[in-house]
Amino acid sequence: MQSVAAALDRLGELAASPTVAKLAEAFAAAGHELALVGGPVRDAFLGRGTNDLDFTTDATPDAILAIVKPIAEAHWDIGRAFGTIGAKVAGETVEITTYRADAYDGASRKPEVIFGTSLEDDLTRRDFTVNALALRLPQLALVDPSGGVEDLLSRTLRTPAAPEQSFGDDPLRMLRAARFSAQLGFEVEAGTRAAMSELAPEIDRISAERVRDELSKLLLTPAPRGGIRLLVDSGLAERVLPEIPALRLEVDEHHHHKDVYEHSLTVLDQAIDYEVSRGVLDSPDLVVRLAALLHDIGKPATRRLEPGGAVSFHHHDVVGAKLARKRLRELRFDNDTIAAVSRLIELHLRFFGYADAAWTDSAVRRYVRDAGDQLERLHILTRADVTTRNRRKADRLGFAYDDLEERIAVLAEEEELAAVRPELDGQQIMQLLDVKPGPVVGEAYRYLLEVRLDEGPIGPDAAKERLLDWWAARERA
């Protein structure tokens, strides 16, 4: 956290940048107010880098366009109905929005868009006090009508208006509270937290797409655990991602198992650590984080209390993959993300027999084949799934997975393992067997693939002999 003086110095430097200075001069010359608002001002106090430049003004969208056209390399008005004009000025992308004084009807999230005339009124309708800060340009006057600076200093998240009013106006702000608490490491103020619990059912008014976007932003923060816990504790998760609070399984006095909810949060933490430390994937990786959080959601449905005090969760991997597909579809995730996450959940237990009995080369090939382009993510998820406090067991599993990765690397170098396929393609199969396209070609292809997985490369000539032997046996059957 920067001191106020240091933050103001940083804001002064930002205001002197070519982009901000050009805009400030242009709006002043046109007789309109302009202020840098929200994230850039907040981040100056937090000592964080500035990624987006957002401005607000008393100018209407038409007036904004007239002002920026002469100084912009490009401009667009896709958000014009909401008062927002985008532009590229001095090489930087900016958004400039007319002061807002929206009215909500209480039934849907969408407000009636009403333009305002006061910067202070515009700020007090924003989501949180720490985002309700502005720097008037070119005067360099800090505007803070809701005590945002004090909340930044105390690392507190609260709404400028009464939280019941703020969340009632826009229930999505409750999910944003969880996201910002994780992103900034701030504590949500008690009254704001209480309002989240009270108004949790209001989140049902928000579209699945908007919910998905906020959950994704939360998961992509450096440490999402606290935000997820806030969603669960407030009752919001029960409405947007109910599989997570369902992991808080009751423990029978005669049957004991690890806390699946806490385990899942720990797996998420560890997956993020591996994602960063391995440096193979672009980080943050949403697929890894979704798979880590959801990998055990099949356990509540498959929990069985066994004689002698044991607890089993047979096939929770398969059940969990189905549940993940269903939930992610309902949240309108794209098909590639749904397929990748559900596949990882389905495969996340595959490794755990390796530590007890070393696999054959055939089993290693099948592991790689089944993982496909999700292999690196499966490595991360499987390693992260080891949360035992038994250091000997953790070391044994870690060493076993090191060994498996080494074997995969050796086989990959020897056999082009990432592209395992039969040594004869469909055209060659049809020519050799003198058959036309049809189911029999796929059957022959699958047979040769099994040979390839079992034995590794055997060469085209040997593959032809094996295929002809298989064909003769099939004809005799």
PDB file of C-alpha atoms in Angstrom, residues 287 290 321 324-345:
ATOM      1  CA  VAL A 287      -9.055 -24.879 -17.316  1.00  0.00           C
ATOM      2  CA  LEU A 290     -11.764 -25.149 -12.859  1.00  0.00           C
ATOM      3  CA  ALA A 321     -16.945 -35.418 -15.028  1.00  0.00           C
ATOM      4  CA  ALA A 324     -18.920 -30.752 -14.334  1.00  0.00           C
ATOM      5  CA  ARG A 325     -20.141 -30.930 -17.923  1.00  0.00           C
ATOM      6  CA  LYS A 326     -23.695 -30.204 -16.796  1.00  0.00           C
ATOM      7  CA  ARG A 327     -22.745 -27.269 -14.555  1.00  0.00           C
ATOM      8  CA  LEU A 328     -20.354 -25.680 -17.051  1.00  0.00           C
ATOM      9  CA  ARG A 329     -22.972 -25.929 -19.797  1.00  0.00           C
ATOM     10  CA  GLU A 330     -25.513 -24.204 -17.561  1.00  0.00           C
ATOM     11  CA  LEU A 331     -22.965 -21.446 -16.966  1.00  0.00           C
ATOM     12  CA  ARG A 332     -22.510 -21.117 -20.749  1.00  0.00           C
ATOM     13  CA  PHE A 333     -18.824 -21.994 -20.854  1.00  0.00           C
ATOM     14  CA  ASP A 334     -17.506 -22.707 -24.342  1.00  0.00           C
ATOM     15  CA  ASN A 335     -17.367 -26.281 -25.597  1.00  0.00           C
ATOM     16  CA  ASP A 336     -13.566 -26.517 -25.560  1.00  0.00           C
ATOM     17  CA  THR A 337     -13.386 -25.510 -21.894  1.00  0.00           C
ATOM     18  CA  ILE A 338     -16.175 -27.922 -20.958  1.00  0.00           C
ATOM     19  CA  ALA A 339     -14.497 -30.801 -22.794  1.00  0.00           C
ATOM     20  CA  ALA A 340     -11.070 -30.099 -21.290  1.00  0.00           C
ATOM     21  CA  VAL A 341     -12.278 -29.721 -17.692  1.00  0.00           C
ATOM     22  CA  SER A 342     -14.510 -32.796 -17.763  1.00  0.00           C
ATOM     23  CA  ARG A 343     -11.735 -34.884 -19.352  1.00  0.00           C
ATOM     24  CA  LEU A 344      -9.259 -33.869 -16.657  1.00  0.00           C
ATOM     25  CA  ILE A 345     -11.737 -34.756 -13.910  1.00  0.00           C
TER      26      ILE A 345
END
